[in-house]
C-alpha positions as a printed Julia matrix, in Angstrom:
193×3 Matrix{Float64}:
 22.97  -37.71  -25.45
 21.09  -39.34  -22.57
 24.4   -40.6   -21.15
 26.0   -37.16  -21.43
 23.13  -35.61  -19.49
 23.39  -38.37  -16.89
 27.12  -37.77  -16.5
 26.53  -34.06  -15.99
 23.74  -34.74  -13.5
 25.81  -37.24  -11.53
 28.9   -35.05  -11.55
 26.91  -32.13  -10.18
 24.89  -34.01   -7.6
 25.88  -33.52   -3.96
 27.72  -36.36   -2.26
 25.33  -37.09    0.6
 25.9   -40.58    1.87
 22.82  -41.19    4.01
 19.97  -41.38    1.41
 22.13  -43.2    -1.11
 23.45  -45.6     1.48
 19.91  -46.24    2.63
 18.79  -47.08   -0.91
 21.99  -48.96   -1.58
 21.87  -51.0     1.6
 24.69  -51.27    4.09
 25.2   -54.97    3.29
 25.64  -54.13   -0.41
 28.02  -51.34    0.54
 30.19  -53.71    2.56
 30.21  -56.28   -0.25
 31.19  -53.62   -2.79
 33.91  -52.16   -0.57
 35.26  -55.64    0.07
 35.31  -56.62   -3.59
 37.08  -53.54   -4.92
 40.87  -53.43   -4.98
 42.23  -50.76   -2.63
 43.68  -48.79   -5.59
 40.25  -48.52   -7.23
 38.57  -47.41   -4.03
 41.36  -44.92   -3.39
 41.04  -43.39   -6.9
 37.26  -43.17   -6.57
 37.52  -41.37   -3.24
 40.37  -39.1    -4.28
 38.53  -37.67   -7.28
 34.96  -38.92   -7.74
 34.35  -36.68  -10.77
 37.48  -37.93  -12.53
 36.56  -41.52  -11.7
 33.11  -40.93  -13.19
 34.66  -39.41  -16.31
 37.01  -42.39  -16.78
 34.18  -44.85  -16.13
 31.99  -43.03  -18.65
 34.76  -43.28  -21.25
 35.08  -47.01  -20.64
 31.33  -47.67  -20.59
 30.4   -45.47  -23.54
 33.48  -46.45  -25.53
 33.33  -50.22  -25.13
 29.88  -50.95  -23.75
 26.39  -50.86  -25.14
 22.98  -49.52  -24.15
 22.91  -51.65  -20.97
 26.44  -50.69  -19.92
 29.72  -52.56  -20.17
 30.36  -56.23  -19.47
 33.58  -58.17  -18.89
 34.0   -58.74  -22.64
 33.81  -54.99  -23.23
 36.52  -54.45  -20.63
 38.68  -57.13  -22.25
 38.15  -55.4   -25.61
 39.34  -52.1   -24.12
 42.47  -53.85  -22.85
 43.08  -55.43  -26.27
 42.72  -52.01  -27.91
 45.22  -50.48  -25.47
 47.71  -53.23  -26.23
 47.12  -52.87  -29.99
 47.9   -49.15  -29.78
 51.11  -49.93  -27.92
 52.11  -52.59  -30.47
 51.43  -50.19  -33.34
 53.49  -47.48  -31.65
 56.41  -49.84  -31.1
 56.36  -51.31  -34.61
 56.14  -47.81  -36.09
 59.44  -46.95  -34.4
 61.22  -49.69  -36.29
 59.37  -49.26  -39.56
 60.63  -45.68  -39.67
 64.12  -47.15  -39.89
 63.21  -49.54  -42.72
 64.56  -47.14  -45.32
 64.38  -49.5   -48.3
 60.96  -50.94  -47.39
 62.05  -54.57  -47.37
 60.52  -55.29  -43.96
 63.9   -55.52  -42.24
 65.95  -52.96  -40.33
 69.69  -53.3   -40.75
 72.39  -51.65  -38.67
 73.1   -49.27  -41.57
 69.46  -48.2   -41.77
 69.35  -47.74  -38.02
 72.5   -45.59  -38.08
 71.01  -43.41  -40.84
 67.83  -42.86  -38.83
 69.74  -42.21  -35.62
 71.88  -39.58  -37.33
 68.71  -37.71  -38.33
 66.95  -38.19  -34.97
 66.84  -36.01  -31.91
 69.21  -36.98  -29.14
 66.37  -38.3   -26.95
 65.16  -40.68  -29.66
 68.57  -42.17  -30.4
 68.87  -44.22  -27.24
 65.31  -45.5   -27.49
 65.88  -46.61  -31.1
 69.09  -48.42  -30.24
 67.53  -50.15  -27.24
 64.45  -51.19  -29.21
 66.62  -52.55  -32.06
 68.8   -54.48  -29.63
 65.82  -55.92  -27.74
 63.96  -56.82  -30.94
 66.94  -58.5   -32.63
 66.28  -61.88  -31.04
 68.76  -63.84  -33.12
 71.43  -61.14  -32.64
 72.27  -60.94  -36.35
 72.07  -57.13  -36.46
 68.86  -57.19  -38.51
 65.36  -56.81  -37.11
 62.73  -58.61  -39.18
 59.0   -57.92  -39.19
 58.45  -61.0   -37.05
 61.02  -59.77  -34.52
 59.36  -56.32  -34.53
 55.98  -57.91  -33.9
 57.3   -60.05  -31.05
 59.08  -57.14  -29.4
 56.02  -54.92  -29.75
 53.9   -57.64  -28.1
 56.44  -57.92  -25.27
 56.26  -54.15  -24.69
 52.45  -54.16  -24.85
 52.21  -56.94  -22.26
 54.7   -55.12  -20.03
 52.79  -51.83  -20.35
 49.35  -53.37  -19.72
 50.09  -56.25  -17.37
 47.88  -59.07  -16.15
 47.62  -57.16  -12.86
 46.33  -54.12  -14.79
 43.87  -56.39  -16.56
 42.63  -57.8   -13.25
 42.29  -54.28  -11.88
 40.18  -53.23  -14.86
 38.06  -56.37  -14.61
 37.39  -55.55  -10.95
 35.27  -52.75  -12.4
 32.59  -55.45  -12.76
 32.16  -55.21   -8.97
 30.06  -52.12   -9.7
 27.39  -54.36  -11.28
 25.0   -53.64   -8.45
 21.92  -55.26  -10.01
 23.97  -58.32  -11.05
 22.75  -58.28  -14.66
 26.25  -58.75  -16.08
 26.66  -55.08  -17.06
 27.98  -51.99  -15.29
 25.97  -48.88  -16.14
 26.66  -45.22  -15.51
 23.78  -45.24  -13.07
 25.49  -47.95  -11.02
 28.78  -46.04  -11.07
 26.94  -42.9    -9.95
 25.29  -44.75   -7.06
 28.61  -46.26   -5.98
 30.38  -42.9    -6.18
 27.66  -41.27   -4.1
 28.01  -43.88   -1.38
 31.7   -44.77   -1.51
 33.01  -41.34   -2.45
 31.63  -39.79    0.71
 33.27  -42.35    3.03
 36.81  -41.76    4.2
């Protein structure tokens, strides 16, 4: 509840740069600006309230009472990839009509016949990509490997590095990023153009 009130207070507070910058320190401001990837700074400045909302989701979802640390960010990335893997495996398991853990061409054709036109191409492409030994049958291991490939393509190492750059907001250098630190950074950085 305390965090919700803080979010509301920060979201409604005016973006005056002078007092915050004074408290923040111009040297700290330059260090923070220099350590943030351009994309992060751009998103923060484009929509400070949305940035705060996303940061709050990350901090409150994967952090603790002190905020979020790098391990919490890595956990959020792992959860994103797990959701993607589950989504991808589910696609193929829907075609496993006899429940033997394998998807044959016949099972795939039966599912495609009952699927919407938009889904047909995606199913065929997934089956083809997952069938690593090109025997026309996708096994559970092949499903798992293909799902992992998709998850790593959807949440890349560059995305991971971008999320980990969030730790630049650790203004007091205690190893955690708090909503208070995000609010201070938004107040100072959000007002600059």
